PDB file of C-alpha atoms in Angstrom:
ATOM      1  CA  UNK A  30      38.932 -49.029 185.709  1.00 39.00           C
ATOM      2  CA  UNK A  31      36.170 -51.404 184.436  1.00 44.00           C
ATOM      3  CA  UNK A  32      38.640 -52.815 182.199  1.00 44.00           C
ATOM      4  CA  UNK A  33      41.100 -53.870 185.132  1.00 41.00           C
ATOM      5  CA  UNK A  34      38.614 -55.462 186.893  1.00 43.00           C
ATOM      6  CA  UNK A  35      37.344 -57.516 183.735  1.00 45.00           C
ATOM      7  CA  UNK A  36      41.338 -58.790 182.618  1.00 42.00           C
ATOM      8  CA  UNK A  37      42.156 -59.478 187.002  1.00 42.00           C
ATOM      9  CA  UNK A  38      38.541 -61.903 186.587  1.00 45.00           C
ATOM     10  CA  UNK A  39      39.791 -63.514 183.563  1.00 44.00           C
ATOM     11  CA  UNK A  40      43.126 -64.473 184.814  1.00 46.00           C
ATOM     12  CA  UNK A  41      42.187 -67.344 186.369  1.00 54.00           C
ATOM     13  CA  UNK A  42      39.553 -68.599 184.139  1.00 73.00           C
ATOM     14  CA  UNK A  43      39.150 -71.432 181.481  1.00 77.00           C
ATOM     15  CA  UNK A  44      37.197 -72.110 178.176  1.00 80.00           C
ATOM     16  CA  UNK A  45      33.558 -72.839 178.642  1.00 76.00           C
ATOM     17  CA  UNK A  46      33.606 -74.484 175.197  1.00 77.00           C
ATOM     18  CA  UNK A  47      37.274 -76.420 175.856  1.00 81.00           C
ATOM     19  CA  UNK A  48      38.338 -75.679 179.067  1.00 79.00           C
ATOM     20  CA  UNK A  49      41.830 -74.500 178.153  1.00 80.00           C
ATOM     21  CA  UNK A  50      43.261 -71.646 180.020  1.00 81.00           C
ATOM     22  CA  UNK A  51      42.914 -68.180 178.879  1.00 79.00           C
ATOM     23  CA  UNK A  52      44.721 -65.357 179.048  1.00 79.00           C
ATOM     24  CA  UNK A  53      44.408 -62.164 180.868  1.00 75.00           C
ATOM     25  CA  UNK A  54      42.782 -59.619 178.970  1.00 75.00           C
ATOM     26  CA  UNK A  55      41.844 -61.680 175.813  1.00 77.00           C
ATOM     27  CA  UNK A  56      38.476 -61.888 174.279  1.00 76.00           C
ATOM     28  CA  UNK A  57      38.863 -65.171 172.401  1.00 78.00           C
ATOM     29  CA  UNK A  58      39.947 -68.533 173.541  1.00 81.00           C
ATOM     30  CA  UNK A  59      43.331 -69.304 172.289  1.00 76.00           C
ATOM     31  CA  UNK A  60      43.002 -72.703 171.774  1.00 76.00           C
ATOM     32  CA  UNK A  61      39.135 -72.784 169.906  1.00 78.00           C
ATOM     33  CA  UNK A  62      38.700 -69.423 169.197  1.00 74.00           C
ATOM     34  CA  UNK A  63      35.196 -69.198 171.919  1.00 76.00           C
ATOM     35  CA  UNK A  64      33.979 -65.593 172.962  1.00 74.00           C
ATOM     36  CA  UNK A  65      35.416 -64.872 176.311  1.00 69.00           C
ATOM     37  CA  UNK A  66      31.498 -64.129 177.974  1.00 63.00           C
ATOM     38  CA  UNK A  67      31.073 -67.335 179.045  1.00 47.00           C
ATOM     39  CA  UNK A  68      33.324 -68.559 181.423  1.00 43.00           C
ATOM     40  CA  UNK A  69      34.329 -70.623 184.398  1.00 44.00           C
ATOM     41  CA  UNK A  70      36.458 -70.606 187.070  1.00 43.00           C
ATOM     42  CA  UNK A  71      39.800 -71.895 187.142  1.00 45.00           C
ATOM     43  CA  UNK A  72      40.684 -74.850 190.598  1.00 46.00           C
ATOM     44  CA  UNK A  73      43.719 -74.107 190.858  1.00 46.00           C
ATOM     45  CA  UNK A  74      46.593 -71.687 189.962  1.00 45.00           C
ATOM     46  CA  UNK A  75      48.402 -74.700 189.057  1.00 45.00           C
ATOM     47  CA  UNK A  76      46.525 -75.619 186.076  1.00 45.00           C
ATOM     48  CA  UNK A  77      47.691 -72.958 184.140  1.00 45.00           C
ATOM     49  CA  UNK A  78      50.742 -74.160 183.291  1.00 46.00           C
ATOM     50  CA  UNK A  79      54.694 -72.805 184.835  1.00 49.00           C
ATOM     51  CA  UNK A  80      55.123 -69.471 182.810  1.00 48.00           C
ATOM     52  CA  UNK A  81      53.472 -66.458 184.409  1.00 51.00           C
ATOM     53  CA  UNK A  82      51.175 -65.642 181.468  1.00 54.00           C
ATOM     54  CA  UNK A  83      49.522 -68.953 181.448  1.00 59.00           C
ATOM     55  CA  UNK A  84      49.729 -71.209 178.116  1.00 70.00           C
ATOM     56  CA  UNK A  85      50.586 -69.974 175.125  1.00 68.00           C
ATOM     57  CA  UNK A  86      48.019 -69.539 172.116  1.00 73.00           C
ATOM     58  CA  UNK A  87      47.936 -72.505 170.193  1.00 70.00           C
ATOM     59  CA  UNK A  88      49.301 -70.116 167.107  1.00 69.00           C
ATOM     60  CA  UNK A  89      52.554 -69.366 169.162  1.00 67.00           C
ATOM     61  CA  UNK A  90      53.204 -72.836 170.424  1.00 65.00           C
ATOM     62  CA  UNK A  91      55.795 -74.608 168.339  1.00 62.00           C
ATOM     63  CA  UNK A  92      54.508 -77.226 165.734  1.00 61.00           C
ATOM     64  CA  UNK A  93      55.601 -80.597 165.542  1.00 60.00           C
ATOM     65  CA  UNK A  94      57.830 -80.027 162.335  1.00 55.00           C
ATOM     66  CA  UNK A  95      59.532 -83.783 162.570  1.00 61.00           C
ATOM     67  CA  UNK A  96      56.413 -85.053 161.294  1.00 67.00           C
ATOM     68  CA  UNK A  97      56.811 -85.469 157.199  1.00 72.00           C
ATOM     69  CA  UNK A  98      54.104 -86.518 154.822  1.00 80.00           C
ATOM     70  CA  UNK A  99      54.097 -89.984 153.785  1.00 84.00           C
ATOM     71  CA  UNK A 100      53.515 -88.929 149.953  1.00 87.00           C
ATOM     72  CA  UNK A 101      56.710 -86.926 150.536  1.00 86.00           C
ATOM     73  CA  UNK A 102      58.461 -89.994 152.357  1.00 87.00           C
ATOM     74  CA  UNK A 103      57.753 -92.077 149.850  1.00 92.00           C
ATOM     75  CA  UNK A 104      58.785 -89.334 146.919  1.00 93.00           C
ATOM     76  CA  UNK A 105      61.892 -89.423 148.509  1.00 91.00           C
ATOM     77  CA  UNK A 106      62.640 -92.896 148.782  1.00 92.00           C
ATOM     78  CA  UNK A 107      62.058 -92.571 145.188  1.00 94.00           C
ATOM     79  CA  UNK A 108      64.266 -90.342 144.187  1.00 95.00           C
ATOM     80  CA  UNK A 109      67.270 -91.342 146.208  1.00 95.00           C
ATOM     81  CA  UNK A 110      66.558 -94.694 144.756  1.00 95.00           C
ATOM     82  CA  UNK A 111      66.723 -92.852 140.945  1.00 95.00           C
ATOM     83  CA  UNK A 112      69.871 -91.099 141.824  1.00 95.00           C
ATOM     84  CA  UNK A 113      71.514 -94.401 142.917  1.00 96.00           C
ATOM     85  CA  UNK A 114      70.887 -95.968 139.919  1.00 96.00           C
ATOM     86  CA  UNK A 115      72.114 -93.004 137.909  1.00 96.00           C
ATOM     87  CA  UNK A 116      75.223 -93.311 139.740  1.00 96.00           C
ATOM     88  CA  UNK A 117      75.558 -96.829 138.626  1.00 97.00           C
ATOM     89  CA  UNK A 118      74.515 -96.198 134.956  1.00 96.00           C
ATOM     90  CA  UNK A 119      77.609 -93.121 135.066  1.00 95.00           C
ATOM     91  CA  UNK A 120      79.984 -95.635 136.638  1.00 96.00           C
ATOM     92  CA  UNK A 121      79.030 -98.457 134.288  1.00 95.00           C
ATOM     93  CA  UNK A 122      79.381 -96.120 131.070  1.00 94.00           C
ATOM     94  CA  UNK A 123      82.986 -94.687 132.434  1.00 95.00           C
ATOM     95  CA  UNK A 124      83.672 -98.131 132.410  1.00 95.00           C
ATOM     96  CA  UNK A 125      82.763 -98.880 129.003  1.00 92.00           C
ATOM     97  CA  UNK A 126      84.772 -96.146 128.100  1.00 92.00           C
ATOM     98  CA  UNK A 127      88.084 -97.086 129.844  1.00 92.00           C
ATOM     99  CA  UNK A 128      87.806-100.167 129.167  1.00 92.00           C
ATOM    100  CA  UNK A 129      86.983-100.028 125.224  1.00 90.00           C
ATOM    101  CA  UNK A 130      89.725 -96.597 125.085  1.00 89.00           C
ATOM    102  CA  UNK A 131      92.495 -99.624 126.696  1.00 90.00           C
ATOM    103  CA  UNK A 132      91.258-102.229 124.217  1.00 90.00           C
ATOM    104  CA  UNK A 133      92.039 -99.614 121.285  1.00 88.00           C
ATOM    105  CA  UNK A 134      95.086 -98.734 122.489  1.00 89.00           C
ATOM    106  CA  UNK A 135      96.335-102.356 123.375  1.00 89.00           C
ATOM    107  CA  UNK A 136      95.568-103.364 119.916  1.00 89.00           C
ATOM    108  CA  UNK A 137      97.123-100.113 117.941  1.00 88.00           C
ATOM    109  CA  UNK A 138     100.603-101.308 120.311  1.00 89.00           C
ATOM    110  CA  UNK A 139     100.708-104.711 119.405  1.00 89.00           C
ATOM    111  CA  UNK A 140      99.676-103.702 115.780  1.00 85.00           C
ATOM    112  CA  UNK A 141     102.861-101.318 115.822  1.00 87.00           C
ATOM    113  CA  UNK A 142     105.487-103.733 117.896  1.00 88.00           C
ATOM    114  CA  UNK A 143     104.413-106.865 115.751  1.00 86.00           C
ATOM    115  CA  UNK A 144     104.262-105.491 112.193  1.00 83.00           C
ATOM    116  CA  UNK A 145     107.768-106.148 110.118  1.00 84.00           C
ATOM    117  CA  UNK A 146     108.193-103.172 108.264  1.00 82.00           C
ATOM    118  CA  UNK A 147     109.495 -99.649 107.998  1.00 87.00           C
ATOM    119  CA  UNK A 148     108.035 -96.889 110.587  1.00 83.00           C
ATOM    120  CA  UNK A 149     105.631 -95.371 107.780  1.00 86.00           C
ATOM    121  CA  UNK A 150     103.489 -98.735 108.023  1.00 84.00           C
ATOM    122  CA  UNK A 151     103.949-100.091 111.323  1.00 84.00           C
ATOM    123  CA  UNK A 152     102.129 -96.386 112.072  1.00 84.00           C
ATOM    124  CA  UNK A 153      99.748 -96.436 109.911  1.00 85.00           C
ATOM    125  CA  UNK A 154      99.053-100.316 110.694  1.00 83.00           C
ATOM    126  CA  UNK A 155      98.413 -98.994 114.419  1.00 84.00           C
ATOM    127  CA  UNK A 156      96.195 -95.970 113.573  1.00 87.00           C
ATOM    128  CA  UNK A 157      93.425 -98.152 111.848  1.00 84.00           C
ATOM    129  CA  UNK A 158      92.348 -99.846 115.404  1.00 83.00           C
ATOM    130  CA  UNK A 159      93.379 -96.511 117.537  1.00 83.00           C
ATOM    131  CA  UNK A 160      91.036 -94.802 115.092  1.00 86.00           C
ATOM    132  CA  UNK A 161      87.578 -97.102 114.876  1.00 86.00           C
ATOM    133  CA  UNK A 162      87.792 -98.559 118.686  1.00 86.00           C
ATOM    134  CA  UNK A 163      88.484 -95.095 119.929  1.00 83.00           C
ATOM    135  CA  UNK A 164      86.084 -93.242 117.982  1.00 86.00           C
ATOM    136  CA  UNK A 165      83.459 -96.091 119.264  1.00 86.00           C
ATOM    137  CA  UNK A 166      84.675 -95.447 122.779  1.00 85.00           C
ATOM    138  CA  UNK A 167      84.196 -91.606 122.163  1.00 86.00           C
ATOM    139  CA  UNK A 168      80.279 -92.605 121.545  1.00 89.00           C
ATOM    140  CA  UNK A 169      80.228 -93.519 125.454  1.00 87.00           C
ATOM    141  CA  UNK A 170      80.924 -89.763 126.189  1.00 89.00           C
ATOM    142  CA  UNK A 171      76.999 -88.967 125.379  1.00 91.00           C
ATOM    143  CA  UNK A 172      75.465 -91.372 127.859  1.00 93.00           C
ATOM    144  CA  UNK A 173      78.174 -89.955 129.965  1.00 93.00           C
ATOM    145  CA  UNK A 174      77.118 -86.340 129.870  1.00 94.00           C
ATOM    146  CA  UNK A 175      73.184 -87.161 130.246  1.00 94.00           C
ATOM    147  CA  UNK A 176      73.583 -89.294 132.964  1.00 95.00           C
ATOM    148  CA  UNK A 177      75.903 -86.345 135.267  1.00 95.00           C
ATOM    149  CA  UNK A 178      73.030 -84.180 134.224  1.00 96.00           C
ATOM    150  CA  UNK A 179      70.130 -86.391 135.208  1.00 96.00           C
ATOM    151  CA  UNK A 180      72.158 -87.233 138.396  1.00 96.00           C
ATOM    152  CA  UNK A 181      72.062 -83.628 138.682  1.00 96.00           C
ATOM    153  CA  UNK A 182      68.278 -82.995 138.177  1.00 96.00           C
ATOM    154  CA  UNK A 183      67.414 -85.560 140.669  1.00 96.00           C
ATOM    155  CA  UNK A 184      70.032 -83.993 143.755  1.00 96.00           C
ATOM    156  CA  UNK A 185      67.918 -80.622 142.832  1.00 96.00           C
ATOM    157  CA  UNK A 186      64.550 -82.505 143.217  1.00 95.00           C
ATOM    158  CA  UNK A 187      65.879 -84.214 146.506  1.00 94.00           C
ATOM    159  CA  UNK A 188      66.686 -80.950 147.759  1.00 94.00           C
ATOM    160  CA  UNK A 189      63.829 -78.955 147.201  1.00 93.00           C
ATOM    161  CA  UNK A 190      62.038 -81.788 149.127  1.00 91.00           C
ATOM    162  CA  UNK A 191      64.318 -81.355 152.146  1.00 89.00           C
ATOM    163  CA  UNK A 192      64.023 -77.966 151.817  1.00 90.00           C
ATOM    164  CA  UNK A 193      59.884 -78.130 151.817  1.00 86.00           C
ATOM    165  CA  UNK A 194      59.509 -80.384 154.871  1.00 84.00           C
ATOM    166  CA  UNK A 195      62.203 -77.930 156.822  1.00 83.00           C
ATOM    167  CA  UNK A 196      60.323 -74.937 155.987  1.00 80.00           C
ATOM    168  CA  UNK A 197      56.793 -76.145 155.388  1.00 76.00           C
ATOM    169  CA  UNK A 198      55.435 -74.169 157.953  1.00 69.00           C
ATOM    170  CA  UNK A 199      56.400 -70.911 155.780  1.00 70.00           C
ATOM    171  CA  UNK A 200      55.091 -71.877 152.851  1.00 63.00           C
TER     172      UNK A 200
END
């Protein structure tokens, strides 16, 4: 019965230490964490806020989770910045490819069309370019390959940093 009594008094009462309102029956101030013996009187029944409880303890109000760390921001900018000019590095190696694999090939053609002779030569007349500008356009497939993986490594970095500033509040 002496409990009733205390959590109908504290209903209506506010921090002594900063004034936020309490809730009924607790012993600590939700907002500073203050011993509920001293105490003051609350104006108004408006002051407590809409809900019928009063506020919420500042541990079960939502956090502002829009907020991101500049270090992060900046890490970010960063990255996304990295990946772009991976992208161009892949694109400008494809390019070397294609275009050196066309060269090769345009020159083994006219090599094979142009030479006067019986098929044996006018083949193997065509093979010497297809073979050494080829092969040198093969050498393009290295950068190729580290570039789509670095492009990869980066898109993994970028998302664990999305995925931190979604969920920092669990980790």
């Amino acid at each position: 019965m002496a409990l009733d009594t205390q959590a109908g008094n504290r209903t209506g009462t506010r921090c002594a230490t900063c004034s936020a309102a309490l809730e009924a029956g607790a012993r600590f101030c939700g907002e500073c964490g203050a011993s509920m013996h001293r105490r003051q009187a609350e104006p108004s029944q408006t002051a407590r806020g809409n809900s019928p409880g009063g506020q919420a303890p500042t541990f079960a109000r939502p956090k502002n989770r829009n907020a991101m760390d500049p270090a992060v921001t900046k890490e970010l900018g960063s990255l996304l910045v990295l990946l772009a000019r991976e992208r161009i590095f892949l694109i400008m190696h494809w390019c070397i490819f294609v275009v050196l694999s066309l060269i090769g090939f345009g020159l083994a053609m006219k090599c094979y069309t142009e030479f006067h002779g019986d098929h044996m030569s006018k083949l193997m007349m065509s093979i010497t370019p297809m073979l050494f500008i080829n092969l040198s356009a093969l050498v393009c497939l290295t950068p190729i390959k580290g570039t789509k993986r670095e492009i990869e490594r980066i898109e993994e970095k970028i998302a664990y940093l999305k995925f931190s500033v979604r969920f920092k509040h669990l980790l």
